[in-house]
XYZ file of C-alpha atoms in Angstrom:
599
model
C 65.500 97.288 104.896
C 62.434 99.332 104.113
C 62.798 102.683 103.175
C 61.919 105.242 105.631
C 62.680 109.107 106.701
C 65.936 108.129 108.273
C 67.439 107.103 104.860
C 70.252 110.209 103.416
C 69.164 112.198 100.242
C 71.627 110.713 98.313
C 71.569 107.288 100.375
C 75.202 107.918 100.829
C 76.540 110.662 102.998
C 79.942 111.794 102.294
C 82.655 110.043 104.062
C 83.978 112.974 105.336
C 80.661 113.675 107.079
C 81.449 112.070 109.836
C 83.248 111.812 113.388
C 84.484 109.007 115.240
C 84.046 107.937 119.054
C 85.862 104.881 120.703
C 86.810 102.879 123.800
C 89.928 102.129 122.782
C 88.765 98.636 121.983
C 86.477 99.155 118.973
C 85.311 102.609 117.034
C 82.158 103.663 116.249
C 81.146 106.564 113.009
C 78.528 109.116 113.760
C 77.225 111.474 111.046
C 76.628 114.924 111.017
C 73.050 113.961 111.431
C 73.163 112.248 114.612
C 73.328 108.118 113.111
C 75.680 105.687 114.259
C 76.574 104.104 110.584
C 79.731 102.016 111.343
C 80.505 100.424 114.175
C 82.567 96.741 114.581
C 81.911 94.919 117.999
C 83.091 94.358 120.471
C 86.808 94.782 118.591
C 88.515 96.819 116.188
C 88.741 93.834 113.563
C 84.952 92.111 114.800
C 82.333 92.122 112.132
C 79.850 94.893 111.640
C 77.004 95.345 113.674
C 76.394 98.958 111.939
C 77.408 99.505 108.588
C 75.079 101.658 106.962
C 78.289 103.182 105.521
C 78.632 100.278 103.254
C 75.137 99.155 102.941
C 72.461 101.829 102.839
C 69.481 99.195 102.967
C 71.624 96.166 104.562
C 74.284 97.617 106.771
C 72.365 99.011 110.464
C 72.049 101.772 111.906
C 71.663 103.669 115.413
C 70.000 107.351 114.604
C 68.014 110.050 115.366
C 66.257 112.812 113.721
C 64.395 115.971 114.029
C 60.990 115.820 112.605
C 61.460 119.710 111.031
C 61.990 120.392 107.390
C 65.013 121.972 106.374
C 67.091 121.428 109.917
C 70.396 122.134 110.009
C 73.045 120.285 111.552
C 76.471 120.888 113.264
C 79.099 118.625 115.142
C 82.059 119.458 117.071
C 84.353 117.748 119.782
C 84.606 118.863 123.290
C 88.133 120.192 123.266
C 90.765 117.704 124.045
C 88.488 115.308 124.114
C 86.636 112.334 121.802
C 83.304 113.508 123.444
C 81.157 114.047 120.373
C 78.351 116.630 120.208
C 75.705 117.404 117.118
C 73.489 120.210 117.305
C 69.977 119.770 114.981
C 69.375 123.227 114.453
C 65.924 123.927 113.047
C 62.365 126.484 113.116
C 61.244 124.344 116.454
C 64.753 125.414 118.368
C 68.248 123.951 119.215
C 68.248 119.997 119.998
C 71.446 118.270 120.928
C 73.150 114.945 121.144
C 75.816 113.748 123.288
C 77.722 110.744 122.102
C 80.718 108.781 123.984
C 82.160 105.864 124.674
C 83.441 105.251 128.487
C 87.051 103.962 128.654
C 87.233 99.910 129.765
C 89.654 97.689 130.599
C 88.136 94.588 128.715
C 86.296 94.262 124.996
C 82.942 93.279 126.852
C 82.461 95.867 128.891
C 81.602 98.047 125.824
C 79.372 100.747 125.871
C 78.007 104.040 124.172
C 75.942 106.482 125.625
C 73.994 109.101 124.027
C 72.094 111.679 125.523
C 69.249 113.819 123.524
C 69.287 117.145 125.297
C 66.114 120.011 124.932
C 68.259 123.467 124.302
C 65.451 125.350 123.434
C 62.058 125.240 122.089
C 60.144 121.688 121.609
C 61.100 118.819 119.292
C 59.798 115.717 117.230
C 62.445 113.421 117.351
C 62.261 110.004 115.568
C 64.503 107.321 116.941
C 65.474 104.335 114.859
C 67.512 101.403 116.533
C 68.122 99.079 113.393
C 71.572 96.433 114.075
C 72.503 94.039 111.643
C 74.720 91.410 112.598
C 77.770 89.527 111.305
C 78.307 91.991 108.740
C 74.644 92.910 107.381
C 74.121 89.446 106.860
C 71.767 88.866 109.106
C 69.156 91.388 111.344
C 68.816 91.162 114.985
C 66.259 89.695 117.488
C 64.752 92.050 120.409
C 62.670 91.934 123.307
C 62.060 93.473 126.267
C 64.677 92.576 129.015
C 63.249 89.880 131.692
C 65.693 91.154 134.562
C 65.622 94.542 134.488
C 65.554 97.704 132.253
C 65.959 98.269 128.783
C 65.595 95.534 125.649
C 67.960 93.088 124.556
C 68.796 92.812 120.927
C 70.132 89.468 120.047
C 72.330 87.865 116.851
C 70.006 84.595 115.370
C 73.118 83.107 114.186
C 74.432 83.537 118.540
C 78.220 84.324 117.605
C 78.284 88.319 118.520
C 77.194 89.595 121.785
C 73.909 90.428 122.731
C 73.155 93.724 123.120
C 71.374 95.733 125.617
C 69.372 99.340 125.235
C 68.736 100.815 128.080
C 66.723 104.143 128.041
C 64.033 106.403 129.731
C 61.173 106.301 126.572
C 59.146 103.589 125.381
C 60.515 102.192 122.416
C 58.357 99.724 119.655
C 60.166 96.420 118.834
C 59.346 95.938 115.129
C 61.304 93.499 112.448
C 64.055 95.664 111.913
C 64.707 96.169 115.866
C 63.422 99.169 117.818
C 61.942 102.391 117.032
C 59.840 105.517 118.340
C 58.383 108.895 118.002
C 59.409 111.019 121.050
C 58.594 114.611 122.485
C 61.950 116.343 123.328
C 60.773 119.434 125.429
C 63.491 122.286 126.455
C 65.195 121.204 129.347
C 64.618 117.916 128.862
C 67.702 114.717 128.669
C 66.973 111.688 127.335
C 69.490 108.977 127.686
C 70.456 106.198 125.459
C 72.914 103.432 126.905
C 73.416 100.735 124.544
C 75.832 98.176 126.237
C 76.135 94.509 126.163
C 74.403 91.968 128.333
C 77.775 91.121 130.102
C 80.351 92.709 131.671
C 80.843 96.067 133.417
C 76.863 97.186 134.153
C 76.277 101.002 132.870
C 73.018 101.395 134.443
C 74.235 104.265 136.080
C 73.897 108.234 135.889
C 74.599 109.474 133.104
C 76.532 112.536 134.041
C 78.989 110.007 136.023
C 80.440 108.470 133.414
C 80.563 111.608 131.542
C 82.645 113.119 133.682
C 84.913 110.009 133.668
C 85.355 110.174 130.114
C 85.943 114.017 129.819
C 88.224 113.534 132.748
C 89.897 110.718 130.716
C 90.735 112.475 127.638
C 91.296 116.107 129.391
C 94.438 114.452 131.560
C 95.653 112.515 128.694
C 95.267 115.787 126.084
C 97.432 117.613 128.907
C 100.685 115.237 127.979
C 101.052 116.493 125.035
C 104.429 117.841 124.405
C 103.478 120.348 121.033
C 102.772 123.692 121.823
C 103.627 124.980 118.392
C 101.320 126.848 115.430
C 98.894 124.136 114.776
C 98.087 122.500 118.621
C 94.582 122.287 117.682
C 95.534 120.228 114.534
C 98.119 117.790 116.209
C 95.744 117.417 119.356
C 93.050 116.395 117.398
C 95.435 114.100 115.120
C 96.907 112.265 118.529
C 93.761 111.813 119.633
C 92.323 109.861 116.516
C 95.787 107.890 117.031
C 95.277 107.125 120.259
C 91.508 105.944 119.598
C 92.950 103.593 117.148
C 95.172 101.832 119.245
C 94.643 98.981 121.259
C 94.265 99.192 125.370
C 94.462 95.905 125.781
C 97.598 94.736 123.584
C 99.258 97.980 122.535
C 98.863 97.830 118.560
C 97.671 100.515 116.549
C 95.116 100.042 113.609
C 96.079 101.418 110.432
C 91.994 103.101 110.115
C 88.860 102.638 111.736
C 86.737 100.989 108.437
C 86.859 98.183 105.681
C 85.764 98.799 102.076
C 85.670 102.565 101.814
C 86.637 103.509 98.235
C 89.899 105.367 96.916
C 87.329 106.051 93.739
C 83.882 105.772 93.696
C 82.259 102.956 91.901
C 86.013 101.367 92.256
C 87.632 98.216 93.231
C 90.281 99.808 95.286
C 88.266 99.004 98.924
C 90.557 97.304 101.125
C 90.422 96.109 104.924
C 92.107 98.690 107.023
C 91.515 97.354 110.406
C 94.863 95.432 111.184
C 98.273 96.411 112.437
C 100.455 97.372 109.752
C 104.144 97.313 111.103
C 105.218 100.784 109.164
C 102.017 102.339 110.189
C 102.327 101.428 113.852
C 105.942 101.984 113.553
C 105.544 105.781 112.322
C 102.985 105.877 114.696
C 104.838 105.436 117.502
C 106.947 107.513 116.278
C 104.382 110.544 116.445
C 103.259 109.304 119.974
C 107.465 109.870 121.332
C 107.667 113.206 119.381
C 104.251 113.892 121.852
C 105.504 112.623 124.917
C 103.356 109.430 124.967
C 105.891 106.994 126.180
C 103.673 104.828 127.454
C 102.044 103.845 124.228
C 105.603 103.827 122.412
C 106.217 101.128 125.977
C 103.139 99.154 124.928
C 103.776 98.914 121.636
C 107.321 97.518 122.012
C 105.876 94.857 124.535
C 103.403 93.727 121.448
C 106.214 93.666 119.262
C 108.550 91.857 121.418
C 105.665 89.246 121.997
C 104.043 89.010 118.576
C 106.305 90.014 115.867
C 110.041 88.873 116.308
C 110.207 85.764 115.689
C 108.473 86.472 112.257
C 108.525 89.679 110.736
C 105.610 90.127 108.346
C 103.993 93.203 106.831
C 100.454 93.297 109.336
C 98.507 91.326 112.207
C 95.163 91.375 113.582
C 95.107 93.545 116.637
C 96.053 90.683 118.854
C 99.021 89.161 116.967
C 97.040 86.698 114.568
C 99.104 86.477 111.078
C 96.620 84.519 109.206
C 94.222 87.452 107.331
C 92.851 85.573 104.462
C 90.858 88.169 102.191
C 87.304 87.580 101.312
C 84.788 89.658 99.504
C 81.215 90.242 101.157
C 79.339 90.137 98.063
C 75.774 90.913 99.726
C 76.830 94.186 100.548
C 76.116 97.305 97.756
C 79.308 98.636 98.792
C 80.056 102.554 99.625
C 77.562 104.131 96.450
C 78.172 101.132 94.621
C 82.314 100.638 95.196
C 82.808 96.816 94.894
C 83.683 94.066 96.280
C 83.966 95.426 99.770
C 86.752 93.182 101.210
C 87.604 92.014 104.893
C 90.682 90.346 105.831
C 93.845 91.932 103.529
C 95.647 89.429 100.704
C 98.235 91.410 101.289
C 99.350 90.226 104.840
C 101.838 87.490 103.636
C 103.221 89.726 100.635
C 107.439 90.435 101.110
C 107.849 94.026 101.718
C 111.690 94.735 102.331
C 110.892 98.306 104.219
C 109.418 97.113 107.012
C 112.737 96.432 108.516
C 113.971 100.062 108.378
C 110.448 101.830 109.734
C 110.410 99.036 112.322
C 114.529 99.682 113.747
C 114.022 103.047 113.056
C 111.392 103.500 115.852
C 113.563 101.189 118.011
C 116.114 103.418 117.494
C 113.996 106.471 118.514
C 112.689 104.822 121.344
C 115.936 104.022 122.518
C 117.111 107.812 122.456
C 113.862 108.129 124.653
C 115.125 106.202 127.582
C 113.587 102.759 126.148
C 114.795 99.510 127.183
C 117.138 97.733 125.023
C 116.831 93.827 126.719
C 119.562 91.114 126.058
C 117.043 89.076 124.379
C 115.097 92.093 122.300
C 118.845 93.222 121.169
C 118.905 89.570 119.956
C 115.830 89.494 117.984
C 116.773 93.064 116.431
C 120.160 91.680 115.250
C 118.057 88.345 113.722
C 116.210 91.384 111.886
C 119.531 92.698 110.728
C 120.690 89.750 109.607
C 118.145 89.061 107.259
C 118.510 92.787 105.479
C 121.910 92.230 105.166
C 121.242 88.738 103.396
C 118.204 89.759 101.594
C 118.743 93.155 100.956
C 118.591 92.694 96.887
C 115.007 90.512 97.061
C 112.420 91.924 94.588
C 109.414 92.706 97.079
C 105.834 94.732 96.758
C 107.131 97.644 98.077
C 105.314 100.630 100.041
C 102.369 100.517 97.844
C 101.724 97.147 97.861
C 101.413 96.163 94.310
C 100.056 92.717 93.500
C 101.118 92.268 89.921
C 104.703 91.203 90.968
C 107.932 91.936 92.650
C 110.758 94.590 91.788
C 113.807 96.256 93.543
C 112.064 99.381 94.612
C 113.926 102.629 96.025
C 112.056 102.971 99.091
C 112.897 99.526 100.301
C 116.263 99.663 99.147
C 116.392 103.214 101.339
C 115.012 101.215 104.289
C 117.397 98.495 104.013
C 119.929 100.386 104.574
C 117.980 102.432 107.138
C 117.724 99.102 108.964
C 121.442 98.479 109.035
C 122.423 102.180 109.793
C 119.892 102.605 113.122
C 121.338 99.227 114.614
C 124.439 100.059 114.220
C 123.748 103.857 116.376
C 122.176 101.373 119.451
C 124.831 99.151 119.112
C 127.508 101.990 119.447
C 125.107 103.649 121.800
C 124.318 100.683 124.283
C 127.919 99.322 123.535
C 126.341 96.035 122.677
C 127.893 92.901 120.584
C 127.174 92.594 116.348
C 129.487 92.192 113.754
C 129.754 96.041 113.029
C 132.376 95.925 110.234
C 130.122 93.534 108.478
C 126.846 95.896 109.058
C 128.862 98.730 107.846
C 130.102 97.370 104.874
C 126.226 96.255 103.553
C 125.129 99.141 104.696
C 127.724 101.356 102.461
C 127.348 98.851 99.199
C 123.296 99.684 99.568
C 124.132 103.411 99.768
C 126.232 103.110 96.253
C 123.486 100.604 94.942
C 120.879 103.374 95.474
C 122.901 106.401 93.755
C 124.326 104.587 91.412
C 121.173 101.982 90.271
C 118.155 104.026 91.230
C 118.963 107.406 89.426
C 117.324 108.156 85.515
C 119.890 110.483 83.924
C 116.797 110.934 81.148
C 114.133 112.136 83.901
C 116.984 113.820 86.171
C 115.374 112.236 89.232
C 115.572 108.500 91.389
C 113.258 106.288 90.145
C 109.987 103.796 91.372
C 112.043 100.683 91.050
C 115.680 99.927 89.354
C 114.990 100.148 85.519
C 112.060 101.795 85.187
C 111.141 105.677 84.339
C 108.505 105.909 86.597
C 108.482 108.934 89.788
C 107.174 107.746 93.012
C 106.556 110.135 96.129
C 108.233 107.892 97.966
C 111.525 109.674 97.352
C 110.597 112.402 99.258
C 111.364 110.446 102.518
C 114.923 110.074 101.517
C 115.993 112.851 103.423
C 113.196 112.481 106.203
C 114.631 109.150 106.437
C 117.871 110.336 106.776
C 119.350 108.637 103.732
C 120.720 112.151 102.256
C 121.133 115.650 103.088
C 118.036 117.805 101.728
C 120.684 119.570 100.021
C 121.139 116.684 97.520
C 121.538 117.864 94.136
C 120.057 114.637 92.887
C 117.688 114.135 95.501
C 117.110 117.892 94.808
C 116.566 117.205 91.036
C 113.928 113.906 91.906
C 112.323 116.637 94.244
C 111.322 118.945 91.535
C 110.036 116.454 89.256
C 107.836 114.929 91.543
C 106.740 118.885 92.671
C 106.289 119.201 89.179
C 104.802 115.894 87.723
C 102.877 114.224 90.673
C 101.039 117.401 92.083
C 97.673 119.477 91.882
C 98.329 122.543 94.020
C 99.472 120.906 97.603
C 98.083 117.856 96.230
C 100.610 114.859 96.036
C 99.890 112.007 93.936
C 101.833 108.884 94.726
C 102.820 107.874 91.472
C 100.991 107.870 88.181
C 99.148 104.596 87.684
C 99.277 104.112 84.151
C 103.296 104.235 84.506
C 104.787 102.768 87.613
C 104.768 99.407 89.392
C 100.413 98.010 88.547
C 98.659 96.983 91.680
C 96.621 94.486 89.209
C 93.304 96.916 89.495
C 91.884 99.071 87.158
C 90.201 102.664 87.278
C 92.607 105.749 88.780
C 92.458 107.069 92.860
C 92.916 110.255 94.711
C 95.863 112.140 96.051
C 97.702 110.712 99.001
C 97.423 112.984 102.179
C 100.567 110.925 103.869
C 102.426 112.666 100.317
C 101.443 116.156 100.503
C 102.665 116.015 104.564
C 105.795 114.568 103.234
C 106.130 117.459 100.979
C 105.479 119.736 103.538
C 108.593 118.693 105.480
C 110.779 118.683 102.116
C 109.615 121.968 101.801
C 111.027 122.688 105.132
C 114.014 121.356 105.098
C 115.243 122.584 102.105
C 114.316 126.288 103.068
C 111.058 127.172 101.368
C 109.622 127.670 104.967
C 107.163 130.234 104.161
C 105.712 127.405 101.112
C 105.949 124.625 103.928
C 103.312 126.552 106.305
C 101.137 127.460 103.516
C 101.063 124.085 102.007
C 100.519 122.676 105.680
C 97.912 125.154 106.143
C 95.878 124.440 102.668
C 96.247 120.893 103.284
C 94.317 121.325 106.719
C 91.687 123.066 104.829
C 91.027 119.344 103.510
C 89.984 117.742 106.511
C 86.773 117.443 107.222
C 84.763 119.964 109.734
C 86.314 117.823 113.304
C 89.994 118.044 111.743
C 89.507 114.237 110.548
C 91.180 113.043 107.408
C 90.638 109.793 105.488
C 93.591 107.945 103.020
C 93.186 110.532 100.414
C 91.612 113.338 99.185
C 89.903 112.888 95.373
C 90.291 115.113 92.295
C 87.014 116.791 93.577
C 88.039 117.963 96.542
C 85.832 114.304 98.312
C 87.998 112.433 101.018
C 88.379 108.881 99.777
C 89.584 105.865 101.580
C 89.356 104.167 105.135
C 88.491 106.845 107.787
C 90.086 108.055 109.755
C 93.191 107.232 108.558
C 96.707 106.892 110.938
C 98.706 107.352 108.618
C 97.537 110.964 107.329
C 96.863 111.657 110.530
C 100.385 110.848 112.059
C 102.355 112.591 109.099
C 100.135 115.859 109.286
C 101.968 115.765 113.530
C 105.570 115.217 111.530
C 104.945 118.160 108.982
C 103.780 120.771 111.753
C 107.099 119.610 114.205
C 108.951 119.487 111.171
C 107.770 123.562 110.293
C 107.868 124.501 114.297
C 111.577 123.507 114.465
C 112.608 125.522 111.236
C 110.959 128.785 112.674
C 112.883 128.619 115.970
């Protein structure tokens, strides 16, 4: 694409410079400057028909700008909603843009609308409406709509949906799709529907469906069960959870985006747009702690119908297991991070964990009044079965490492976590399973871990059995139950990691150069998902007054709407898919976790 006054200074905006709208179907990323630079349609896991954010000349884009040097720009939420406003702030006045998506029942009847409002004073506002299909491959063909209002922007290859503008200005179709130069006088709205030539029609008032959506969000914001310190934080972290989750089959996607780096210039760009079971899992988790039983509900229906007759690590949205990886080697990539990847090589890879994060939020939402079926009690004791057979397999582990299996403490911890939770809804629900047997795994895996996991050298439970590497992991021993925060050796591993795998509140994972290789080269950033699990360790143990201002410095890394990606870089940058669930879902635990220490 030709380059033009809509391209960033630096081509690249930061990550972090960004919010995120949704249906509940598919997301969409708008920067702080107004342009729609990522967007997948009409699903989650569909290929890109913006994706500036990987591309800066290939990718698409949907934006506006103010033709005044040296304007300003600022972007907030509506409270308790996903209703996303940016203000261009500038020498001509205050110009503003209104961006949601309305709530649907179906995929197709996707829509966004924007609204350019007049504040004050009189604007020059160039709009740029430039799609590229099927993943930047290919551009778009538009032309004016034959049976009614607006223009329809069609794929030439004919396998995404055509598109449909509607608006009240005269736009000029040109070879990268539609653009214009338009007065914005005080007072004035201008509305922008882009929809899809099919399904629901959203040629309606504008101010309807706002109110719809506001209503939407306000009611569902109003279940929320925190009213501790941080309600501002957790809202706005349950609300990025719930637009990442699925209306239509009740799974939740571990982030929004594909290919975003965890370095710049690196090869660590992965395809975050599937259902990862320990994601969803602690997910759900978060959504019971909030009183959001209906999406805990939902989410058991999708694993009762997708998952139990085959237990693997991650599925497309809708229960597909087959995720082959590919690299889309026409796109630039993030400021030159390469290959960007869709589809994840990962999804057939043995991780042992899985089966304690998964029976451990069956567990919780059977303290929560969930059903426990015949037939689902069946499939969880199939689950069981397996650990207790296969509870000393090598595997990948948390991290996913692709250089080869080992026995690694956090699924060891999990097996056993598996056996231990089935057991309590067993004794709970009085239902049939060989509970001597259960028990007696389940104690041999507790000796295995003390006795096989611990370094006497480093004074602290190791990555894997054998090796001398720390791994942040640990610190959901005791979250996980497995051992009393008053540990001594748990206590001992604690301290190391506080001492060898942090920058200030920053938690790194694991040091690359040491533990378990993930076959890549080049370093990444702290994990966010770490420092919140160091936040509860911090509150468990005591060191309460740490814990809150840990939590609190760690908020001071999200970005300016309370949005975090994977992890945060050794430059303060967010780095990663955005936003990310599982940050998002561990900063809820960490601010419970601190809120039930204070009482």
């Amino acid at each position: 694409m030709s380059e033009s006054t809509f391209d960033y200074p630096e081509r690249y905006l930061p990550i972090a410079e960004h919010g995120i709208i949704g249906n509940l179907h598919t997301t969409a990323l708008v920067s702080v400057t107004g342009s729609i630079d990522f967007m997948c349609l009409p699903r989650f896991d569909s290929p890109t028909v913006f994706g500036r954010l990987l591309d800066a000349d290939k990718g698409g884009y949907f934006a506006f700008e103010c033709v005044t040097d040296n304007t300003q720009h600022k972007q907030l939420y509506l409270p308790g909603t996903n209703i996303l406003l940016t203000r261009y702030l500038s020498e001509d006045g205050i110009a503003e843009l209104t961006d949601f998506m309305p709530i649907v029942g179906g995929e197709r009847d996707f829509a966004i609308f924007r609204r350019l409002k007049g504040v004050h004073g009189n604007h020059t506002v160039k709009v740029k409406v430039a799609p590229r299909y099927n993943y930047g491959k290919v551009g778009c063909i538009v032309e004016k709509n034959p049976e009614g209002r607006g223009y329809l922007i069609r794929d030439p290859e004919g396998t995404q949906p055509t598109m449909l503008l509607m608006c009240d200005v005269e736009l000029n179709i040109d070879e990268e799709g539609l653009s214009a130069t338009i007065d914005l006088h005080q007072g004035d709205n201008l509305d922008f529907v882009l929809t899809l030539n099919e399904g629901q029609d959203f040629d309606k008032d504008f101010m309807e469906c706002f109110t719809a959506c506001r209503t939407y969000w306000n009611d569902w914001s109003a279940k929320c069960k925190y009213d501790g310190f941080w309600k501002e934080a957790v809202l706005r972290s349950v609300l990025t959870l719930k637009l990442l989750t699925s209306a239509r089959y009740g799974s939740t996607i571990a982030a929004a985006t594909f290919g975003l780096p965890e370095k710049m210039g690196g090869s660590r760009n992965w395809d975050y747009r599937y259902t990862w079971i320990r994601d969803a899992a602690f997910t759900m988790y978060a959504f019971l702690r909030l009183g959001y039983t209906k999406e805990a509900e939902q989410f058991m229906d999708w694993i009762r119908d997708k998952c139990m007759d085959h237990l693997q690590l991650m599925y497309a949205v809708d229960g597909e297991t087959e995720l082959t990886e590919t690299d889309l080697d026409h796109l630039e990539g993030y400021r030159g991070s390469r290959p960007v990847r869709i589809g994840n090589g990962a999804h057939d890879q043995t991780q042992m964990d899985i089966y304690g994060e998964l029976i451990d939020t069956i567990y919780l939402y059977n303290k929560a009044g969930g059903s426990i079926t015949h037939r689902f009690w069946q499939s969880i004791r199939t689950l069981v079965d397996f650990v207790v057979e296969n509870w000393q397999q090598k595997d990948h582990g948390i991290w996913e490492v692709r250089s080869g299996k080992q026995r690694f403490l956090h699924s060891a911890v999990c097996c056993w976590v598996a056996i231990d939770r089935a057991m309590k809804i067993a004794e709970d629900r009085s239902l049939p399973c060989p509970m001597g047997e259960w028990r007696k795994v389940r104690d041999t895996i507790y000796e295995d871990i003390f006795e096989n996991f611990w370094n006497e050298e480093l004074q602290s439970y190791v990555q894997y059995q054998g090796s001398s590497t720390l791994d942040a992991s640990a610190l959901l021993m005791p979250l996980l139950r497995f051992v009393s925060s008053q540990e001594p050796r748990w206590l001992s591993t604690f301290a190391a990691i506080e001492e060898k795998l942090s920058a200030d509140v920053l938690i790194f994972r694991y040091k690359l150069e040491h533990g378990a290789e993930d076959g890549l080269d080049g370093d990444e950033g702290a994990f966010a998902i770490c420092s919140f699990w160091y936040v509860e360790c911090l509150a468990r143990i005591g060191q309460l007054d740490k814990a809150t201002v840990v939590f609190e410095k760690m908020l001071g890394y999200a970005n300016h709407l309370g949005l975090m990606s994977e992890e945060i870089g050794i430059h303060g940058e967010q780095l990663g898919n955005f936003p990310q669930a599982f940050s998002h879902l561990s900063l809820i635990s960490a601010a419970f976790q601190i809120d039930k220490k204070r009482r």
